[in-house]
XYZ file of C-alpha atoms in Angstrom:
552
model
C 34.513 182.120 8.974
C 31.672 179.766 9.895
C 33.676 176.879 8.424
C 36.662 177.699 10.597
C 34.466 177.795 13.691
C 33.033 174.393 12.858
C 36.494 172.927 12.339
C 37.668 174.356 15.665
C 34.625 172.977 17.423
C 35.155 169.552 15.939
C 38.827 169.635 16.972
C 37.871 170.607 20.494
C 35.317 167.839 20.725
C 37.856 165.353 19.364
C 40.398 166.459 21.972
C 37.868 166.096 24.757
C 36.839 162.686 23.491
C 40.471 161.596 23.203
C 41.207 162.862 26.699
C 38.201 160.959 27.986
C 39.365 157.795 26.278
C 42.837 158.201 27.782
C 41.385 158.799 31.216
C 39.329 155.636 30.936
C 42.380 153.694 29.808
C 44.512 155.080 32.644
C 41.786 154.255 35.130
C 41.541 150.699 33.850
C 45.330 150.392 33.901
C 45.452 151.593 37.500
C 42.702 149.151 38.432
C 44.631 146.277 36.798
C 47.766 147.299 38.645
C 45.919 147.476 41.945
C 44.393 144.065 41.420
C 47.875 142.706 40.682
C 49.177 144.325 43.869
C 46.417 142.592 45.805
C 47.222 139.261 44.121
C 50.898 139.536 45.062
C 49.959 140.340 48.657
C 47.436 137.481 48.914
C 49.848 134.929 47.486
C 52.622 136.098 49.789
C 50.348 135.946 52.824
C 49.169 132.468 51.862
C 52.750 131.226 51.392
C 53.708 132.633 54.807
C 50.668 131.253 56.628
C 51.318 129.515 59.963
C 48.120 127.777 61.100
C 48.404 125.856 64.339
C 48.747 122.412 62.681
C 51.733 123.690 60.694
C 53.252 125.089 63.900
C 52.962 121.657 65.518
C 54.658 120.111 62.489
C 57.564 122.530 62.962
C 57.701 121.860 66.718
C 57.829 118.091 66.283
C 60.454 118.357 63.536
C 62.601 120.373 65.932
C 62.148 117.737 68.659
C 63.197 115.016 66.210
C 66.294 116.951 65.148
C 67.198 117.675 68.771
C 67.005 113.985 69.655
C 69.130 113.008 66.667
C 71.710 115.684 67.370
C 72.089 114.568 70.983
C 72.337 110.866 70.136
C 74.307 110.866 66.871
C 75.383 114.113 65.254
C 76.687 112.277 62.205
C 73.080 111.503 61.236
C 71.879 115.112 60.989
C 72.809 118.434 59.471
C 71.428 120.130 62.581
C 74.148 120.081 65.239
C 73.762 121.313 68.815
C 76.706 121.906 71.157
C 76.716 120.519 74.721
C 78.381 122.775 77.267
C 80.040 120.197 79.463
C 81.737 122.459 81.977
C 79.188 125.222 82.345
C 77.600 126.099 85.677
C 74.424 128.017 86.388
C 73.577 130.197 89.399
C 71.037 129.069 91.981
C 70.061 132.408 93.513
C 72.418 132.281 96.508
C 75.281 134.171 94.841
C 76.413 137.342 96.632
C 78.930 140.085 95.961
C 80.086 142.410 93.206
C 80.730 140.912 89.798
C 82.120 142.190 86.518
C 81.085 141.250 83.011
C 81.876 141.987 79.374
C 79.407 141.536 76.527
C 81.071 141.640 73.107
C 78.878 142.656 70.174
C 79.602 143.119 66.485
C 81.225 146.543 66.656
C 81.108 147.476 70.345
C 81.257 145.924 73.781
C 79.492 146.514 77.062
C 81.267 146.569 80.432
C 79.161 145.887 83.537
C 79.549 145.853 87.287
C 76.733 144.883 89.642
C 75.929 143.505 93.060
C 74.075 140.264 93.683
C 72.593 139.889 97.153
C 71.505 136.248 97.063
C 67.997 135.059 97.953
C 67.113 135.623 94.282
C 67.146 139.375 94.937
C 67.367 141.640 91.858
C 70.615 143.151 90.600
C 71.567 146.357 92.409
C 74.291 149.004 92.030
C 74.511 148.340 88.302
C 77.134 150.294 86.401
C 77.475 149.842 82.660
C 79.448 151.475 79.884
C 79.249 150.816 76.146
C 82.416 151.269 74.095
C 82.641 151.410 70.316
C 85.432 149.335 68.799
C 87.628 151.320 66.371
C 87.644 150.003 62.820
C 91.383 149.344 62.918
C 90.900 147.135 65.985
C 87.985 145.257 64.422
C 90.075 144.514 61.329
C 93.045 143.413 63.433
C 93.798 140.262 65.420
C 92.074 138.689 68.399
C 94.903 139.734 70.691
C 94.655 143.352 69.567
C 90.932 143.287 70.204
C 91.354 141.754 73.662
C 94.104 144.209 74.536
C 91.782 147.101 73.665
C 88.947 145.645 75.770
C 91.279 145.041 78.730
C 92.589 148.610 78.514
C 89.085 150.064 78.683
C 88.070 147.582 81.384
C 90.999 148.679 83.579
C 89.735 152.268 83.462
C 86.155 151.148 84.102
C 87.188 149.120 87.174
C 89.379 151.928 88.484
C 86.541 154.468 88.316
C 83.981 152.199 89.976
C 86.203 150.892 92.756
C 86.952 154.471 93.800
C 83.280 155.133 94.400
C 82.692 151.722 95.996
C 86.004 150.012 96.812
C 84.901 146.397 97.054
C 87.283 143.759 95.743
C 85.916 141.706 92.837
C 85.471 137.997 93.501
C 88.083 137.037 90.936
C 85.939 135.907 88.017
C 84.857 137.869 84.984
C 81.902 136.862 82.839
C 82.553 137.185 79.098
C 79.615 136.732 76.721
C 79.565 137.095 72.952
C 76.427 138.270 71.194
C 75.940 136.299 68.001
C 77.901 138.041 65.231
C 76.373 139.164 61.977
C 77.932 137.994 58.748
C 75.437 139.607 56.394
C 74.961 143.108 55.044
C 77.213 146.195 54.937
C 78.231 145.965 58.604
C 80.183 142.781 57.914
C 82.334 144.262 55.159
C 86.056 144.356 55.794
C 85.931 142.692 59.214
C 87.887 139.593 60.089
C 88.000 139.478 63.882
C 84.471 138.808 65.130
C 83.647 135.897 62.864
C 83.090 133.018 65.299
C 79.816 131.165 65.240
C 79.435 129.492 68.616
C 80.883 129.535 72.111
C 79.893 126.412 73.951
C 81.614 126.162 77.302
C 83.467 123.059 76.143
C 84.463 124.684 72.876
C 88.235 124.574 72.444
C 88.176 127.876 70.582
C 86.301 129.541 73.451
C 88.847 128.374 76.007
C 91.821 129.312 73.842
C 90.406 132.792 73.340
C 89.796 133.051 77.090
C 93.480 132.323 77.650
C 94.412 135.145 75.271
C 92.045 137.497 77.063
C 93.427 136.523 80.482
C 96.886 137.448 79.253
C 95.540 140.867 78.269
C 93.920 141.269 81.697
C 97.183 140.418 83.411
C 99.097 142.816 81.174
C 96.864 145.689 82.317
C 96.990 144.720 85.998
C 93.418 143.483 86.278
C 92.964 140.858 88.995
C 90.115 139.071 87.203
C 90.084 135.950 85.062
C 87.783 134.440 82.444
C 87.083 130.694 82.340
C 85.668 130.680 78.825
C 83.868 132.855 76.322
C 80.225 131.836 76.031
C 77.318 132.770 73.823
C 75.298 135.656 75.267
C 72.167 133.509 75.195
C 73.768 131.234 77.800
C 74.270 134.345 79.923
C 70.552 135.068 79.679
C 69.818 131.518 80.815
C 72.172 132.029 83.776
C 70.249 135.152 84.722
C 66.944 133.341 84.456
C 68.190 130.466 86.616
C 69.386 132.888 89.305
C 65.802 134.058 89.752
C 63.948 130.800 89.118
C 64.829 127.127 89.231
C 62.045 126.623 86.681
C 63.988 128.530 84.017
C 65.023 125.895 81.479
C 65.670 127.851 78.274
C 66.743 131.206 76.895
C 66.331 132.729 73.459
C 68.037 135.646 71.746
C 65.792 137.564 69.359
C 67.729 140.448 67.906
C 69.309 140.970 64.528
C 70.417 137.356 64.853
C 68.937 134.549 66.955
C 69.933 131.589 69.087
C 68.547 129.398 71.867
C 70.009 127.396 74.752
C 68.276 125.022 77.138
C 68.995 122.779 80.127
C 69.127 119.052 79.366
C 69.544 116.085 81.680
C 73.132 114.869 81.292
C 71.921 111.264 81.051
C 70.517 111.988 77.589
C 73.804 113.361 76.268
C 76.441 110.793 75.198
C 79.482 111.100 77.481
C 77.542 113.762 79.331
C 79.036 113.771 82.800
C 77.973 116.565 85.104
C 78.102 116.666 88.877
C 74.957 118.796 88.713
C 72.997 116.224 86.711
C 72.204 118.763 84.024
C 73.940 120.303 81.032
C 73.400 123.426 78.992
C 72.841 122.753 75.289
C 73.675 125.497 72.803
C 71.023 124.788 70.174
C 72.280 127.025 67.378
C 68.674 126.942 66.232
C 69.326 129.440 63.463
C 70.567 126.371 61.536
C 67.289 124.489 62.017
C 65.469 123.621 58.815
C 62.452 121.516 57.906
C 60.210 121.180 54.840
C 57.358 122.457 57.010
C 58.840 125.949 57.266
C 56.747 128.374 55.169
C 59.408 129.554 52.720
C 58.479 131.892 49.860
C 60.133 132.898 46.601
C 61.434 136.007 48.367
C 63.112 133.931 51.073
C 64.705 131.657 48.485
C 66.068 134.653 46.578
C 67.388 136.194 49.795
C 69.085 132.933 50.728
C 70.668 132.356 47.315
C 72.113 135.875 47.270
C 73.423 135.706 50.865
C 76.991 134.964 51.906
C 75.877 131.587 53.304
C 73.299 130.100 50.893
C 71.537 127.035 52.237
C 72.592 127.804 55.809
C 70.808 129.309 58.822
C 67.421 129.039 57.149
C 65.434 129.404 60.372
C 67.341 132.554 61.297
C 66.524 134.019 57.893
C 62.828 133.661 58.756
C 62.867 135.100 62.288
C 66.053 137.178 62.679
C 65.739 140.954 62.805
C 68.388 141.382 60.139
C 66.225 139.564 57.615
C 62.640 140.603 58.430
C 63.012 144.038 56.885
C 64.896 142.638 53.904
C 62.027 140.285 53.065
C 59.590 143.215 53.289
C 61.816 145.259 50.962
C 61.899 142.477 48.381
C 58.104 142.160 48.376
C 57.655 145.914 47.987
C 60.241 145.958 45.200
C 58.285 143.320 43.264
C 55.131 145.388 43.666
C 56.961 148.539 42.586
C 58.288 146.840 39.431
C 55.166 144.942 38.426
C 52.392 147.255 39.589
C 54.020 150.712 39.880
C 53.004 150.784 43.563
C 55.165 153.847 44.200
C 54.874 155.483 40.777
C 56.074 154.922 37.239
C 59.728 154.977 38.318
C 60.983 152.392 40.787
C 62.619 154.238 43.720
C 66.395 153.701 43.542
C 66.821 153.094 47.275
C 64.189 150.369 47.177
C 66.708 148.338 45.186
C 69.357 148.544 47.949
C 69.682 145.272 49.962
C 69.358 145.487 53.750
C 68.550 149.183 53.734
C 65.257 148.497 55.530
C 65.942 147.660 59.177
C 63.706 145.923 61.684
C 63.307 149.088 63.863
C 61.914 150.896 60.798
C 59.660 147.941 60.087
C 58.406 147.941 63.686
C 57.674 151.673 63.524
C 55.632 151.206 60.338
C 53.825 148.110 61.567
C 52.864 149.684 64.884
C 51.645 152.954 63.379
C 48.072 153.327 64.610
C 47.445 156.838 63.291
C 44.425 157.351 61.078
C 46.467 158.268 58.008
C 49.471 156.033 58.725
C 51.676 159.096 59.119
C 54.660 157.129 60.457
C 54.512 154.822 57.440
C 54.770 157.839 55.144
C 57.649 159.277 57.181
C 59.595 156.020 57.041
C 58.956 155.537 53.329
C 60.453 158.972 52.757
C 63.294 158.516 55.243
C 64.394 155.042 54.126
C 63.443 154.847 50.450
C 62.929 158.469 49.414
C 59.281 157.701 48.511
C 56.916 160.689 48.713
C 53.210 161.372 48.289
C 51.769 157.897 48.719
C 48.070 157.299 49.098
C 46.557 155.869 52.257
C 45.750 152.672 50.327
C 49.432 152.238 49.418
C 50.481 152.833 53.024
C 48.002 150.178 54.131
C 49.574 147.703 51.708
C 53.024 148.413 53.160
C 51.680 147.830 56.675
C 50.075 144.546 55.635
C 53.353 143.262 54.173
C 55.093 144.082 57.468
C 52.325 142.273 59.338
C 52.673 139.094 57.251
C 56.450 138.907 57.746
C 56.320 139.684 61.476
C 53.492 137.237 62.150
C 55.307 134.392 60.423
C 58.553 135.033 62.334
C 56.872 135.426 65.719
C 54.695 132.324 65.390
C 57.576 130.144 64.194
C 59.574 131.306 67.208
C 56.716 130.349 69.506
C 56.452 126.933 67.861
C 60.119 126.174 68.454
C 59.888 127.297 72.083
C 57.073 124.766 72.494
C 59.308 122.207 70.755
C 61.983 122.697 73.416
C 59.433 122.242 76.200
C 58.086 119.139 74.459
C 61.600 117.691 74.262
C 61.959 118.231 78.010
C 58.539 116.700 78.761
C 57.464 119.819 80.626
C 54.208 120.773 78.933
C 51.556 118.812 80.826
C 52.054 119.537 84.501
C 55.289 121.493 84.949
C 55.733 125.243 84.821
C 58.708 126.329 82.747
C 60.258 129.768 82.316
C 61.808 130.822 79.009
C 63.921 133.978 78.996
C 64.019 136.093 75.831
C 66.515 138.883 75.210
C 67.023 141.102 72.184
C 65.670 144.214 70.542
C 63.225 142.336 68.343
C 61.404 141.025 71.407
C 61.909 144.035 73.672
C 61.057 146.850 71.259
C 58.791 145.296 68.623
C 55.557 145.127 70.608
C 53.430 143.527 67.875
C 56.050 140.831 67.251
C 56.182 140.087 70.980
C 52.397 139.849 71.241
C 52.195 137.558 68.222
C 54.807 135.257 69.770
C 52.897 135.016 73.041
C 49.613 134.391 71.260
C 51.130 131.554 69.224
C 52.179 129.784 72.432
C 48.654 130.167 73.790
C 47.055 128.912 70.565
C 49.259 125.830 70.436
C 48.751 124.829 74.057
C 45.218 126.056 74.682
C 44.034 127.851 77.793
C 44.428 124.782 80.015
C 48.154 124.363 79.372
C 49.393 127.768 78.207
C 50.203 128.914 81.752
C 52.762 126.107 82.022
C 55.087 127.908 79.591
C 56.044 131.362 80.877
C 57.879 133.595 78.404
C 59.459 136.685 79.923
C 62.210 139.231 79.149
C 65.780 138.823 80.358
C 66.619 140.217 83.769
C 68.906 143.229 83.980
C 68.714 144.228 80.338
C 71.032 143.602 77.417
C 74.407 142.126 78.300
C 73.577 141.562 81.977
C 73.961 137.822 81.482
C 77.724 138.326 81.726
C 77.227 139.240 85.414
C 75.415 135.983 86.110
C 78.057 133.995 84.207
C 80.708 135.553 86.453
C 78.691 134.682 89.547
C 78.239 131.070 88.443
C 81.926 130.646 87.635
C 82.951 132.197 90.954
C 80.853 129.628 92.815
C 82.020 126.571 90.870
C 84.735 125.688 93.395
C 82.679 126.561 96.462
C 80.684 123.477 97.584
C 78.274 125.490 99.687
C 77.195 127.452 96.635
C 77.131 124.662 94.093
C 73.976 124.213 92.086
C 73.474 120.858 93.837
C 75.104 119.814 97.107
C 76.925 116.497 97.448
C 73.856 114.688 98.734
C 71.374 116.600 96.594
C 69.111 117.599 99.488
C 69.425 121.334 99.920
C 68.570 122.639 96.477
C 64.890 123.011 95.710
C 65.605 122.264 92.075
C 66.814 118.709 92.667
C 63.310 117.305 92.943
C 62.253 119.227 89.845
C 65.135 117.822 87.822
C 64.485 114.315 89.111
C 60.798 114.491 88.304
C 61.417 116.038 84.910
C 64.050 113.621 83.729
C 63.120 110.318 85.326
C 64.874 107.737 83.086
C 61.847 105.474 82.665
C 59.352 108.277 82.015
C 61.660 110.046 79.605
C 62.346 106.855 77.679
C 58.620 106.180 77.360
C 57.993 109.754 76.271
C 60.763 109.565 73.715
C 59.348 106.432 72.115
C 55.811 107.774 72.130
C 56.915 111.111 70.748
C 58.723 109.502 67.856
C 55.528 107.654 66.986
C 53.598 110.879 67.408
C 55.933 112.752 65.093
C 55.672 110.058 62.466
C 51.895 110.123 62.589
C 51.882 113.848 62.014
C 54.196 113.453 59.061
C 51.934 110.733 57.651
C 49.084 113.210 57.492
C 46.979 112.357 60.522
C 46.926 116.032 61.395
C 44.718 116.637 58.368
C 42.032 114.430 59.904
C 41.875 116.448 63.114
C 39.240 119.039 63.863
C 40.654 122.518 63.682
C 40.279 123.469 67.304
C 42.957 124.644 69.697
C 41.908 122.242 72.424
C 42.119 119.164 70.213
C 45.432 120.250 68.749
C 46.718 120.692 72.289
C 45.555 117.175 73.087
C 47.429 115.809 70.068
C 50.576 117.615 71.135
C 50.513 115.756 74.423
C 49.424 112.390 73.074
C 51.819 110.577 75.395
C 50.734 112.334 78.580
C 49.526 109.151 80.232
C 52.965 107.613 79.907
C 54.631 110.733 81.198
């Protein structure tokens, strides 16, 4: 009996010892995994880093590409589109106007009053209509016929409550279409890429739409279909003659700006200025902080090698980059448990609104992060440390996108020579800017860091006026005034518009030529590594950015 007791005791001790050994091993394994998680995060953050000198590299590369595109598009892969026949409001427009904003799978109809004197929009009526799948997969004419049918009802309802005759023009803007992810599957109508006002395709489509309007008895006409970002610029110009650029920051991205026509080959404009559709989603430079996750995303996309900048800042892609980083951690470090969550392997399942909700979660236990992990990926019971890692990944991706956006906004202002002593307004529209507070704050702070406190107030970044799609109203107003001399952006003698002196001062041929030469030298010096010799202070970087200020 005593022998059996001894054997049992020894067995028990052995079991306890073995359990202790296993616990130690598991603890060491978990520690190794956690250290690997930290290494992945640190490397990713380092690869995404956007210090101010790098931002200036990006800004100057954009300026160089803009100059080349304007002078000789055959010498660059980055092509901008001049809008030769476009017109912008000047704040004197009055009356009721109608607009249509076409999105990927819906469109917005608007009606609003402009009262001139740069007064805000009033009496705004808007209605969003989903486009049936059979219409989306049909032809342009079927799509336009459907829009015209709904527009006829919209006009009929609103004119009964306020029977004022429209001024004859209809603004038609197209929000940049998405060609990536599940939403693009099976659709062959909304696949255009750009709508410059001089674009033949835009005018041909406008003709088709006008036929649909006539068919449904609508006494309105469209001059051309334009990118929605141009509509935002039109809205900005209605309120301020200092508005020189507009940016769309939503699921996709684009930018337009006002250029002096003298710097555009064959650029004839009675207003002395032209709108340039930048298509900046196509911008690329070796100075962009691209990681292994971005390269994998690009190679697996429907357009590999294209729209690289958009894949770094567009709302469609921010969440996808975060997902790919988390998936690597889940596979290599068991961040979410021994089994990799199945939904974490699904491309584009993680959207920017979910990312914003996680990133902006300020609760003590990151409760929103846990809710979103469960809702999107089916991940339960994470520790606070894991939730903090998820938040940090979101922060790295958002910070990179926001700061690169700020750098390219500064690049546009540098191209226009408006940084030193001219105030400039840049309008931004899109859910990424409007609803992602941290992203918006990071963008603003990058502008301040690049310019320093002495110059930052010269670049004013503000949201679009009237909300999403309202640019179509301002496009209609501008087109309605094109044939009315009294309302033209510049009168025949150029004396009555307060913007004439601003344009003249901004684009003086001699000053601009000197700036252009100096800037090219400046850009070259940065590329040759002189930036590395600078002291890392915001003020001195700002001074470098304006190295040709004396000539300007």
